[in-house]
């Protein structure tokens, strides 16, 4: 079938288009870069060079492609997050989710696509004391002036448009924190060099619970969702883990020294309360629904194995 991938050159888009082509699908993929378009063409993808924020141009590309399935893998985040500069760090990504996501859903319906698969995240669940949340659990409620409030509004807009646009079968895949050979960002907002330089500390007791997924497993779940499932799915591994456990393992996997520990007051002073909240109060997600309804199994069921074997 013909599949339109918005964000075909991203960290999930790249392994995803390879899997789509291997499965025999005809793929049209977007990129902003003419150079990357040539790389897509070399793989066998028909490239559409478009800035997705130009929603008129994006709509035209979707309608011209006339796909059966549209997959939204659009993201725009720096390799390192600065929670104190929320607009600078998250503004472009919020636009892709809150504005471009609904526009893409509308274009998909207008083009006659039967199915839309949208990328979301599984680390916005409200903190209620659970280690692993299911898809029916409530999301955070943030005050309007909180650094991440605009991101939550944008995410909810993206998910609603995927699930509620008439004439579309909508699937939302809430991915855990991504890792893999081409992912520079480390869960919680650091980058690999921060870990190597011991600038990515365990905050307080490191009690925040993180859920992870390898980029290849995220791509595999997206492939599974082309023909199966409806609604929202957490796509993460089997083992949510506290920062105090996974961060030292990540450091060891990349040949770095163990991370330092910093007290809460110092972390809040240096990085802000939002960053401290992620490190200490985050809660994980359960993948049971995705495994049951999509028939998906992660190749890396634990980040322990994934960090050892899947970082490249």
PDB file of C-alpha atoms in Angstrom, residues 9 32 54 70 87 89 109 123 126 141 153-154 156-157 222 224 254 269 296 306:
ATOM      1  CA  UNK A   9      14.494  11.399   8.076  1.00  0.00           C
ATOM      2  CA  UNK A  32      13.080  19.811   4.740  1.00  0.00           C
ATOM      3  CA  UNK A  54       3.996  25.367   6.053  1.00  0.00           C
ATOM      4  CA  UNK A  70      -0.386   8.608   6.893  1.00  0.00           C
ATOM      5  CA  UNK A  87       9.897  28.404  24.433  1.00  0.00           C
ATOM      6  CA  UNK A  89      13.684  24.546  23.636  1.00  0.00           C
ATOM      7  CA  UNK A 109      -8.807  12.789   5.570  1.00  0.00           C
ATOM      8  CA  UNK A 123       5.733  10.363  30.099  1.00  0.00           C
ATOM      9  CA  UNK A 126      -0.169  12.311  36.339  1.00  0.00           C
ATOM     10  CA  UNK A 141      -2.663  18.941  34.955  1.00  0.00           C
ATOM     11  CA  UNK A 153      -1.730  21.322  25.434  1.00  0.00           C
ATOM     12  CA  UNK A 154      -0.024  20.668  22.090  1.00  0.00           C
ATOM     13  CA  UNK A 156      -3.473  16.709  23.668  1.00  0.00           C
ATOM     14  CA  UNK A 157      -4.372  18.595  20.475  1.00  0.00           C
ATOM     15  CA  UNK A 222       4.515   1.684  13.973  1.00  0.00           C
ATOM     16  CA  UNK A 224       2.356  -3.192  13.452  1.00  0.00           C
ATOM     17  CA  UNK A 254      29.069   4.352  26.687  1.00  0.00           C
ATOM     18  CA  UNK A 269      19.020  26.051  41.411  1.00  0.00           C
ATOM     19  CA  UNK A 296       4.154  -6.186  18.995  1.00  0.00           C
ATOM     20  CA  UNK A 306      19.261  -2.319  25.008  1.00  0.00           C
TER      21      UNK A 306
END
